Amino acid sequence: MAHPSTIFYLVPLNERALDVVKHPSNRHLFSTYDDKPVLNIDLTIPSHSCSSNTIVTLGRGKATDIVIDGQDISRLQCSFEIDDTTHMVMLHDRSVKGTTHVSGSGNFMSFQQGRPRIIVVCKEFNDIVRLGVFEETCVKFQLSWPNSPVQSEAIIRNRQVSTSKFKESPQDVRTNSGPETVLPSGYMQTRIHTPGSKQFPLRYHRLNDLAKGGFGTVYKAVNVDTGKLLAVKCLPIRGAGSYHLLKREVETLYHQEVEICMNLMEGSVESLFEVSPPKEARSVLDSIVHDTLQALDYMAFHNFIHRDVKPANILYSKRGETYVFQLGDFGLSKRIDLGATQVGTPMYAAPEIWSKGSKQTPAADIWSLFVTVLWVLDLNRFRSTARTLEAEALIPWIVALANDSKVKAISAMARTNPTERATAAQMLVQCWDGKGLTTPLRKVAPLTPGK
């Protein structure tokens, strides 16, 4: 049975790895698992590294946690470290000549030439590690994870880093020769030096499903090269030509505020304000509007309409005390020349959406964002009242609410005529001096007074 704080076992796959397991300097980690001798990588056994995120270090140097004899092994060969944000375990190749390699009994992705030699390891992914120059003479381990991914994450989250080293008898104390001291995480990352301008494709490993619907499946994934978590939406391809259309749209819509494959966020505006509204609600609302306008301006500049802007589709994450918002869920988005069908969420639908045959434009998204602001403020009990109203009553009421002092500054977003309604670019210029514009400033027309 695994120790409660065991992350994984290093199971020897060849004789040389078995020698490492039995090495006198490594006896503090020696254990058995399934009646086999292994090294127990346990969070209660502190690393010699001065980094609290380092789980264990391996190398020829006596200052490493696991000592491996042999001139083909660097003094500091590699380390297993925890990403402080996502709690994923990362393997860092710190060898001089890049002689740490990963593969897998199942799914795996190797280090990629040109990238920093850091990669995710987890249950059933990248579970074989080879140390050394040649396959025939290398040290080869399998990482055996006794717990589920959820349990492993909980162990890491709840870890308490001890400031005291494990007790050793005098004859067991390792010699520290000075230069071999293990460096803090992130200080030295061995990599192949290539031009910095090269762009690498995103590589990710699928973890588990998050949601499934008519417009595809969203699943949790991890960027294998950074350890950052992602939400990946898999869109079904329907009919001939759909693949090329989807490919063109994804290639066109690349922006830090608009992503198909995006960082895993903490929640939505809907969940944020329903569960535990932030103390600085007005400041947060300003960020919601500014960030979303930037995304909508980018989409409009590239002739796209989102068509379902609402609190549930504006996602957030926190960076310290700052909220960052991103527009998500593009299941209904269309190019302007294709936008004619009535879709979206009725409460947030612009007046022109209800007119049969009306051509939809990015102006519809601006109306929806204004309604989102009303929902966040819950102006005149908007949330409960709006659900009970048909479009004939809802639209005039929204127009009337636009005169309230709390939203007067953005009232141009609530004009019923889409040709008179403010654009995202105009609002960015009027309220944020153009900060975050995609549309060239010279192409932003002055905002005219409403009729």
Short mmCIF file of C-alpha atoms in Angstrom, two decimals:
data_model
loop_
_atom_site.label_atom_id
_atom_site.label_comp_id
_atom_site.label_asym_id
_atom_site.label_seq_id
_atom_site.Cartn_x
_atom_site.Cartn_y
_atom_site.Cartn_z
CA MET A 1 0.00 0.00 0.00
CA ALA A 2 1.33 3.43 -0.95
CA HIS A 3 2.32 5.96 1.68
CA PRO A 4 -0.26 8.80 1.89
CA SER A 5 2.24 11.33 0.56
CA THR A 6 3.77 9.21 -2.21
CA ILE A 7 3.60 10.88 -5.62
CA PHE A 8 5.14 8.09 -7.69
CA TYR A 9 7.60 5.23 -7.53
CA LEU A 10 10.69 4.90 -9.69
CA VAL A 11 10.51 1.28 -10.82
CA PRO A 12 13.77 -0.06 -12.33
CA LEU A 13 13.46 -1.41 -15.87
CA ASN A 14 17.05 -2.60 -16.28
CA GLU A 15 20.01 -3.73 -14.21
CA ARG A 16 21.61 -0.33 -14.06
CA ALA A 17 18.43 1.22 -12.70
CA LEU A 18 18.24 -1.57 -10.12
CA ASP A 19 21.77 -0.66 -9.02
CA VAL A 20 20.55 2.91 -8.47
CA VAL A 21 17.68 1.65 -6.31
CA LYS A 22 20.11 -0.39 -4.19
CA HIS A 23 22.78 2.34 -4.01
CA PRO A 24 23.73 3.04 -0.36
CA SER A 25 23.28 6.78 -0.85
CA ASN A 26 19.68 6.24 -1.91
CA ARG A 27 18.53 4.02 0.93
CA HIS A 28 16.42 6.83 2.45
CA LEU A 29 14.09 6.41 -0.57
CA PHE A 30 14.23 2.62 -0.83
CA SER A 31 10.90 0.83 -0.66
CA THR A 32 8.99 -2.03 -2.24
CA TYR A 33 5.93 -1.83 -4.44
CA ASP A 34 4.15 -4.91 -5.77
CA ASP A 35 7.01 -6.87 -4.16
CA LYS A 36 9.57 -5.06 -6.32
CA PRO A 37 12.41 -2.84 -5.06
CA VAL A 38 11.66 0.79 -5.94
CA LEU A 39 12.53 4.34 -4.98
CA ASN A 40 9.65 6.03 -3.18
CA ILE A 41 9.21 9.64 -4.31
CA ASP A 42 7.46 10.96 -1.24
CA LEU A 43 6.71 14.60 -0.43
CA THR A 44 7.50 14.12 3.25
CA ILE A 45 11.14 13.43 2.36
CA PRO A 46 12.59 16.87 1.59
CA SER A 47 14.87 17.47 -1.35
CA HIS A 48 18.43 18.75 -1.00
CA SER A 49 17.44 21.47 -3.44
CA CYS A 50 16.86 24.93 -2.03
CA SER A 51 13.64 25.18 -4.06
CA SER A 52 10.40 24.31 -2.28
CA ASN A 53 8.91 23.17 -5.60
CA THR A 54 11.57 20.55 -6.27
CA ILE A 55 10.41 17.03 -5.44
CA VAL A 56 13.62 15.15 -6.15
CA THR A 57 16.89 15.58 -8.07
CA LEU A 58 18.94 12.90 -9.82
CA GLY A 59 22.57 12.93 -10.89
CA ARG A 60 26.16 11.90 -10.33
CA GLY A 61 26.78 14.68 -7.82
CA LYS A 62 26.65 13.87 -4.13
CA ALA A 63 24.36 16.84 -3.52
CA THR A 64 21.53 15.25 -5.49
CA ASP A 65 18.72 13.34 -3.80
CA ILE A 66 19.22 10.22 -5.93
CA VAL A 67 22.83 9.38 -6.72
CA ILE A 68 23.59 7.66 -10.04
CA ASP A 69 27.14 6.48 -10.72
CA GLY A 70 28.68 6.76 -14.17
CA GLN A 71 30.53 9.27 -16.32
CA ASP A 72 27.65 9.38 -18.82
CA ILE A 73 25.47 10.95 -16.10
CA SER A 74 25.77 14.68 -15.37
CA ARG A 75 26.38 15.83 -11.83
CA LEU A 76 22.86 17.24 -12.01
CA GLN A 77 21.06 15.08 -14.57
CA CYS A 78 17.41 15.96 -14.04
CA SER A 79 14.82 16.99 -11.50
CA PHE A 80 11.12 16.47 -10.89
CA GLU A 81 9.44 19.71 -9.91
CA ILE A 82 5.95 21.02 -9.16
CA ASP A 83 4.36 23.82 -11.12
CA ASP A 84 3.33 26.19 -8.36
CA THR A 85 0.15 27.28 -10.14
CA THR A 86 -1.28 24.09 -11.64
CA HIS A 87 0.41 21.53 -9.34
CA MET A 88 1.45 19.44 -12.33
CA VAL A 89 4.70 17.48 -12.04
CA MET A 90 7.35 18.56 -14.54
CA LEU A 91 10.51 16.72 -15.53
CA HIS A 92 13.45 19.10 -16.09
CA ASP A 93 16.40 17.80 -18.11
CA ARG A 94 19.37 19.57 -16.51
CA SER A 95 22.07 17.42 -18.09
CA VAL A 96 24.93 19.05 -19.96
CA LYS A 97 24.26 17.27 -23.26
CA GLY A 98 20.51 16.70 -23.10
CA THR A 99 20.71 13.02 -22.17
CA THR A 100 17.43 12.78 -20.26
CA HIS A 101 14.67 11.23 -22.37
CA VAL A 102 11.00 10.40 -21.88
CA SER A 103 8.74 7.88 -23.55
CA GLY A 104 5.78 5.89 -22.38
CA SER A 105 4.13 2.52 -22.03
CA GLY A 106 1.08 4.31 -23.46
CA ASN A 107 0.77 7.98 -24.38
CA PHE A 108 3.91 10.11 -24.48
CA MET A 109 5.43 13.23 -26.02
CA SER A 110 9.19 13.59 -26.04
CA PHE A 111 11.23 16.71 -25.49
CA GLN A 112 11.02 18.80 -28.66
CA GLN A 113 14.15 20.22 -30.24
CA GLY A 114 14.40 23.96 -29.74
CA ARG A 115 12.13 24.12 -26.70
CA PRO A 116 13.34 24.29 -23.10
CA ARG A 117 13.83 20.70 -21.95
CA ILE A 118 10.92 20.64 -19.54
CA ILE A 119 7.91 18.35 -19.89
CA VAL A 120 4.85 17.14 -17.99
CA VAL A 121 4.81 13.69 -16.44
CA CYS A 122 1.65 12.21 -14.98
CA LYS A 123 -0.26 8.96 -14.63
CA GLU A 124 -0.34 7.09 -17.96
CA PHE A 125 1.62 9.81 -19.74
CA ASN A 126 5.41 10.09 -20.18
CA ASP A 127 5.87 7.31 -17.64
CA ILE A 128 9.27 6.02 -18.83
CA VAL A 129 12.46 7.98 -18.17
CA ARG A 130 15.83 7.11 -19.69
CA LEU A 131 19.06 8.68 -18.41
CA GLY A 132 22.29 8.39 -20.36
CA VAL A 133 23.63 8.55 -23.90
CA PHE A 134 22.90 5.08 -25.27
CA GLU A 135 19.81 2.89 -24.99
CA GLU A 136 21.91 -0.21 -24.24
CA THR A 137 23.75 1.32 -21.28
CA CYS A 138 21.24 3.85 -19.95
CA VAL A 139 19.47 4.02 -16.60
CA LYS A 140 15.82 3.27 -17.30
CA PHE A 141 12.92 3.80 -14.88
CA GLN A 142 9.18 3.59 -15.11
CA LEU A 143 7.12 6.09 -13.11
CA SER A 144 4.38 4.19 -11.32
CA TRP A 145 1.65 6.42 -9.88
CA PRO A 146 -0.21 4.61 -7.06
CA ASN A 147 -2.94 7.24 -6.78
CA SER A 148 -5.50 8.67 -9.17
CA PRO A 149 -4.74 12.05 -10.79
CA VAL A 150 -7.25 13.71 -8.45
CA GLN A 151 -5.63 12.14 -5.38
CA SER A 152 -2.14 13.06 -6.58
CA GLU A 153 -3.19 16.67 -7.10
CA ALA A 154 -4.68 16.76 -3.58
CA ILE A 155 -1.43 15.42 -2.11
CA ILE A 156 0.56 18.11 -3.90
CA ARG A 157 -1.85 20.91 -2.98
CA ASN A 158 -1.79 19.96 0.68
CA ARG A 159 1.93 19.42 0.89
CA GLN A 160 3.81 21.06 3.71
CA VAL A 161 7.39 21.75 2.80
CA SER A 162 9.61 20.87 5.71
CA THR A 163 12.46 23.21 6.53
CA SER A 164 14.42 20.47 8.27
CA LYS A 165 16.31 17.71 6.47
CA PHE A 166 15.81 14.07 7.31
CA LYS A 167 18.09 12.88 10.07
CA GLU A 168 21.24 11.07 9.02
CA SER A 169 23.82 9.31 11.08
CA PRO A 170 27.32 10.82 10.72
CA GLN A 171 28.50 8.04 8.39
CA ASP A 172 25.54 8.70 6.10
CA VAL A 173 26.09 12.43 5.69
CA ARG A 174 26.85 13.21 2.04
CA THR A 175 29.84 15.27 1.04
CA ASN A 176 28.92 18.64 -0.42
CA SER A 177 31.71 19.76 -2.73
CA GLY A 178 30.33 23.24 -3.31
CA PRO A 179 29.99 23.55 -7.08
CA GLU A 180 27.58 20.61 -7.25
CA THR A 181 24.90 22.34 -5.17
CA VAL A 182 21.50 21.89 -6.77
CA LEU A 183 20.20 25.11 -8.29
CA PRO A 184 16.74 26.53 -7.55
CA SER A 185 13.94 25.60 -9.91
CA GLY A 186 13.99 27.62 -13.09
CA TYR A 187 17.48 29.03 -12.58
CA MET A 188 19.22 26.84 -15.15
CA GLN A 189 17.25 25.18 -17.91
CA THR A 190 19.24 23.21 -20.44
CA ARG A 191 18.02 23.88 -23.97
CA ILE A 192 19.16 23.80 -27.55
CA HIS A 193 19.86 27.37 -28.67
CA THR A 194 17.79 28.28 -31.71
CA PRO A 195 16.41 31.58 -33.03
CA GLY A 196 13.88 32.93 -30.54
CA SER A 197 11.40 33.88 -33.25
CA LYS A 198 10.45 30.29 -34.06
CA GLN A 199 6.86 29.50 -33.20
CA PHE A 200 6.09 26.04 -31.84
CA PRO A 201 2.70 24.34 -32.10
CA LEU A 202 0.74 23.86 -28.91
CA ARG A 203 1.15 20.33 -27.55
CA TYR A 204 -1.32 19.13 -24.96
CA HIS A 205 -2.37 15.99 -23.13
CA ARG A 206 -6.04 15.40 -22.50
CA LEU A 207 -6.97 14.91 -18.84
CA ASN A 208 -10.76 14.70 -18.46
CA ASP A 209 -14.03 15.96 -19.93
CA LEU A 210 -15.50 19.18 -18.54
CA ALA A 211 -18.70 19.58 -20.54
CA LYS A 212 -20.48 18.21 -23.57
CA GLY A 213 -23.17 19.75 -25.74
CA GLY A 214 -24.56 20.10 -29.22
CA PHE A 215 -21.68 22.34 -30.27
CA GLY A 216 -18.91 20.02 -29.14
CA THR A 217 -17.04 18.74 -26.12
CA VAL A 218 -14.90 20.80 -23.76
CA TYR A 219 -12.20 18.94 -21.93
CA LYS A 220 -9.47 19.74 -19.46
CA ALA A 221 -5.96 19.38 -20.82
CA VAL A 222 -2.42 20.30 -19.88
CA ASN A 223 0.16 22.03 -22.04
CA VAL A 224 2.89 19.39 -21.91
CA ASP A 225 5.69 21.93 -22.38
CA THR A 226 4.62 24.47 -19.73
CA GLY A 227 2.42 22.56 -17.29
CA LYS A 228 -0.37 25.12 -17.69
CA LEU A 229 -3.95 23.89 -17.78
CA LEU A 230 -6.17 24.41 -20.80
CA ALA A 231 -9.80 24.17 -21.73
CA VAL A 232 -9.98 22.65 -25.20
CA LYS A 233 -13.17 22.75 -27.21
CA CYS A 234 -13.52 20.00 -29.81
CA LEU A 235 -15.93 21.15 -32.51
CA PRO A 236 -17.69 18.51 -34.65
CA ILE A 237 -17.26 18.79 -38.41
CA ARG A 238 -20.57 18.59 -40.22
CA GLY A 239 -20.84 18.17 -43.97
CA ALA A 240 -18.48 18.66 -46.90
CA GLY A 241 -16.31 21.73 -46.64
CA SER A 242 -16.85 22.14 -42.89
CA TYR A 243 -13.26 21.27 -42.10
CA HIS A 244 -11.84 24.00 -44.34
CA LEU A 245 -14.34 26.57 -43.07
CA LEU A 246 -13.53 25.73 -39.45
CA LYS A 247 -9.79 25.79 -40.17
CA ARG A 248 -10.07 29.24 -41.75
CA GLU A 249 -12.08 30.61 -38.83
CA VAL A 250 -9.70 29.28 -36.18
CA GLU A 251 -6.68 30.61 -38.07
CA THR A 252 -8.33 34.02 -38.45
CA LEU A 253 -9.46 34.33 -34.85
CA TYR A 254 -6.25 34.28 -32.86
CA HIS A 255 -6.13 36.84 -30.08
CA GLN A 256 -5.25 36.91 -26.39
CA GLU A 257 -8.88 37.66 -25.58
CA VAL A 258 -10.38 35.17 -28.08
CA GLU A 259 -9.23 31.58 -28.03
CA ILE A 260 -10.56 28.21 -29.12
CA CYS A 261 -7.97 26.43 -27.01
CA MET A 262 -7.61 28.65 -23.97
CA ASN A 263 -6.18 28.65 -20.49
CA LEU A 264 -8.38 26.83 -18.03
CA MET A 265 -10.28 29.61 -16.29
CA GLU A 266 -11.61 29.73 -12.74
CA GLY A 267 -15.21 30.43 -13.68
CA SER A 268 -17.55 32.75 -15.54
CA VAL A 269 -18.97 36.20 -14.83
CA GLU A 270 -22.22 34.42 -14.03
CA SER A 271 -20.66 32.18 -11.38
CA LEU A 272 -18.52 35.02 -10.02
CA PHE A 273 -21.44 37.35 -9.30
CA GLU A 274 -23.97 34.70 -8.28
CA VAL A 275 -21.78 32.81 -5.82
CA SER A 276 -19.51 35.42 -4.24
CA PRO A 277 -19.58 38.91 -5.77
CA PRO A 278 -16.17 40.62 -5.53
CA LYS A 279 -15.79 43.48 -3.06
CA GLU A 280 -14.67 45.94 -5.73
CA ALA A 281 -17.63 45.09 -7.96
CA ARG A 282 -17.56 48.33 -9.96
CA SER A 283 -13.87 48.03 -10.74
CA VAL A 284 -14.37 44.41 -11.76
CA LEU A 285 -17.29 45.41 -13.99
CA ASP A 286 -15.07 47.95 -15.74
CA SER A 287 -12.58 45.16 -16.45
CA ILE A 288 -15.35 42.92 -17.77
CA VAL A 289 -16.51 45.57 -20.23
CA HIS A 290 -13.00 46.62 -21.29
CA ASP A 291 -11.69 43.09 -21.81
CA THR A 292 -14.81 41.96 -23.66
CA LEU A 293 -14.87 45.04 -25.88
CA GLN A 294 -11.29 44.27 -26.90
CA ALA A 295 -12.34 40.75 -27.89
CA LEU A 296 -15.40 42.00 -29.78
CA ASP A 297 -13.39 44.67 -31.59
CA TYR A 298 -10.94 42.01 -32.71
CA MET A 299 -13.77 39.78 -33.94
CA ALA A 300 -15.52 42.64 -35.72
CA PHE A 301 -12.29 43.70 -37.43
CA HIS A 302 -12.03 40.17 -38.82
CA ASN A 303 -15.72 40.13 -39.85
CA PHE A 304 -16.96 37.76 -37.16
CA ILE A 305 -19.96 37.87 -34.85
CA HIS A 306 -19.98 35.96 -31.57
CA ARG A 307 -23.81 35.80 -31.32
CA ASP A 308 -23.97 34.57 -27.71
CA VAL A 309 -22.35 37.16 -25.45
CA LYS A 310 -23.67 36.67 -21.92
CA PRO A 311 -22.33 36.31 -18.36
CA ALA A 312 -21.90 32.54 -18.68
CA ASN A 313 -19.67 32.97 -21.74
CA ILE A 314 -17.30 35.58 -20.30
CA LEU A 315 -14.70 33.64 -18.35
CA TYR A 316 -12.27 34.86 -15.71
CA SER A 317 -9.08 34.02 -13.91
CA LYS A 318 -7.33 35.87 -11.08
CA ARG A 319 -3.76 37.09 -11.21
CA GLY A 320 -3.10 38.19 -7.67
CA GLU A 321 -5.89 40.63 -6.88
CA THR A 322 -6.58 41.38 -10.55
CA TYR A 323 -9.35 39.75 -12.58
CA VAL A 324 -8.68 38.93 -16.22
CA PHE A 325 -11.65 38.20 -18.48
CA GLN A 326 -11.80 36.28 -21.75
CA LEU A 327 -14.62 35.71 -24.16
CA GLY A 328 -15.36 32.02 -24.64
CA ASP A 329 -17.78 29.53 -26.21
CA PHE A 330 -17.70 30.14 -29.95
CA GLY A 331 -20.23 27.46 -30.83
CA LEU A 332 -22.57 30.04 -32.38
CA SER A 333 -20.01 32.41 -33.89
CA LYS A 334 -20.27 33.16 -37.61
CA ARG A 335 -18.70 35.26 -40.29
CA ILE A 336 -20.78 38.40 -40.90
CA ASP A 337 -21.81 37.18 -44.37
CA LEU A 338 -23.26 34.01 -42.82
CA GLY A 339 -25.01 35.53 -39.81
CA ALA A 340 -28.73 35.43 -40.48
CA THR A 341 -30.26 32.72 -38.30
CA GLN A 342 -31.90 33.50 -34.95
CA VAL A 343 -29.61 32.05 -32.30
CA GLY A 344 -28.20 32.93 -28.90
CA THR A 345 -29.85 33.45 -25.53
CA PRO A 346 -33.18 35.38 -25.82
CA MET A 347 -32.62 37.68 -22.82
CA TYR A 348 -29.41 39.01 -24.39
CA ALA A 349 -30.62 39.11 -28.01
CA ALA A 350 -30.49 42.46 -29.83
CA PRO A 351 -33.69 43.91 -31.36
CA GLU A 352 -32.59 43.04 -34.91
CA ILE A 353 -32.28 39.38 -33.94
CA TRP A 354 -36.04 39.26 -33.53
CA SER A 355 -36.68 40.71 -37.00
CA LYS A 356 -36.97 37.96 -39.59
CA GLY A 357 -34.57 38.35 -42.48
CA SER A 358 -32.47 41.03 -40.79
CA LYS A 359 -28.77 40.71 -41.44
CA GLN A 360 -26.78 40.30 -38.26
CA THR A 361 -23.69 42.39 -37.59
CA PRO A 362 -21.23 42.80 -34.70
CA ALA A 363 -23.66 45.40 -33.34
CA ALA A 364 -25.70 42.50 -31.94
CA ASP A 365 -22.77 41.53 -29.69
CA ILE A 366 -22.56 45.10 -28.36
CA TRP A 367 -26.21 45.01 -27.30
CA SER A 368 -25.64 41.67 -25.59
CA LEU A 369 -22.67 43.08 -23.68
CA PHE A 370 -24.80 46.00 -22.47
CA VAL A 371 -27.45 43.55 -21.24
CA THR A 372 -24.66 41.63 -19.51
CA VAL A 373 -23.78 44.83 -17.64
CA LEU A 374 -27.41 45.19 -16.52
CA TRP A 375 -27.32 41.59 -15.31
CA VAL A 376 -24.08 42.13 -13.35
CA LEU A 377 -25.45 45.28 -11.68
CA ASP A 378 -28.88 43.65 -11.28
CA LEU A 379 -30.24 47.09 -12.05
CA ASN A 380 -33.91 47.37 -10.99
CA ARG A 381 -33.87 43.62 -10.25
CA PHE A 382 -32.99 42.96 -13.85
CA ARG A 383 -32.09 39.29 -13.40
CA SER A 384 -35.45 38.14 -12.10
CA THR A 385 -37.60 40.55 -14.09
CA ALA A 386 -35.97 40.04 -17.50
CA ARG A 387 -36.71 36.32 -17.41
CA THR A 388 -40.44 37.01 -17.30
CA LEU A 389 -40.61 39.47 -20.21
CA GLU A 390 -41.17 38.83 -23.91
CA ALA A 391 -39.07 40.71 -26.44
CA GLU A 392 -41.80 43.32 -27.04
CA ALA A 393 -41.56 44.44 -23.40
CA LEU A 394 -37.94 43.55 -22.67
CA ILE A 395 -36.31 45.70 -25.37
CA PRO A 396 -38.05 49.01 -24.43
CA TRP A 397 -37.25 48.35 -20.78
CA ILE A 398 -33.54 47.84 -21.57
CA VAL A 399 -33.54 51.11 -23.55
CA ALA A 400 -35.13 52.88 -20.58
CA LEU A 401 -32.56 51.42 -18.17
CA ALA A 402 -29.80 52.83 -20.38
CA ASN A 403 -30.65 56.28 -18.97
CA ASP A 404 -29.72 55.21 -15.45
CA SER A 405 -26.67 57.06 -14.13
CA LYS A 406 -24.86 53.77 -13.44
CA VAL A 407 -24.75 52.88 -17.14
CA LYS A 408 -25.19 56.26 -18.83
CA ALA A 409 -21.56 56.30 -19.98
CA ILE A 410 -22.13 53.23 -22.16
CA SER A 411 -25.75 53.91 -23.14
CA ALA A 412 -24.77 54.13 -26.82
CA MET A 413 -24.43 50.35 -26.70
CA ALA A 414 -28.19 50.06 -26.15
CA ARG A 415 -29.51 51.88 -29.22
CA THR A 416 -32.21 49.87 -30.97
CA ASN A 417 -31.01 50.75 -34.47
CA PRO A 418 -27.88 48.64 -35.06
CA THR A 419 -26.44 51.19 -37.51
CA GLU A 420 -26.56 53.87 -34.78
CA ARG A 421 -25.34 51.60 -32.00
CA ALA A 422 -21.79 52.13 -30.79
CA THR A 423 -19.16 49.74 -32.06
CA ALA A 424 -16.64 48.05 -29.79
CA ALA A 425 -13.92 50.25 -31.26
CA GLN A 426 -15.90 53.44 -30.59
CA MET A 427 -16.49 52.44 -26.97
CA LEU A 428 -12.80 51.64 -26.49
CA VAL A 429 -11.91 55.09 -27.82
CA GLN A 430 -14.57 56.92 -25.81
CA CYS A 431 -14.08 55.18 -22.46
CA TRP A 432 -10.50 53.83 -22.55
CA ASP A 433 -8.68 56.23 -24.91
CA GLY A 434 -8.34 53.45 -27.47
CA LYS A 435 -6.46 51.06 -25.18
CA GLY A 436 -6.71 47.54 -26.60
CA LEU A 437 -7.90 48.55 -30.07
CA THR A 438 -7.49 46.19 -33.00
CA THR A 439 -9.29 48.46 -35.46
CA PRO A 440 -6.84 51.16 -36.63
CA LEU A 441 -7.69 54.41 -34.85
CA ARG A 442 -8.00 56.28 -38.16
CA LYS A 443 -10.84 53.93 -39.12
CA VAL A 444 -12.87 54.52 -35.95
CA ALA A 445 -15.67 56.95 -36.77
CA PRO A 446 -16.73 59.50 -34.13
CA LEU A 447 -19.63 58.34 -31.98
CA THR A 448 -22.73 60.30 -32.98
CA PRO A 449 -25.41 61.37 -30.47
CA GLY A 450 -28.38 59.05 -30.26
CA LYS A 451 -31.70 60.03 -31.74
#
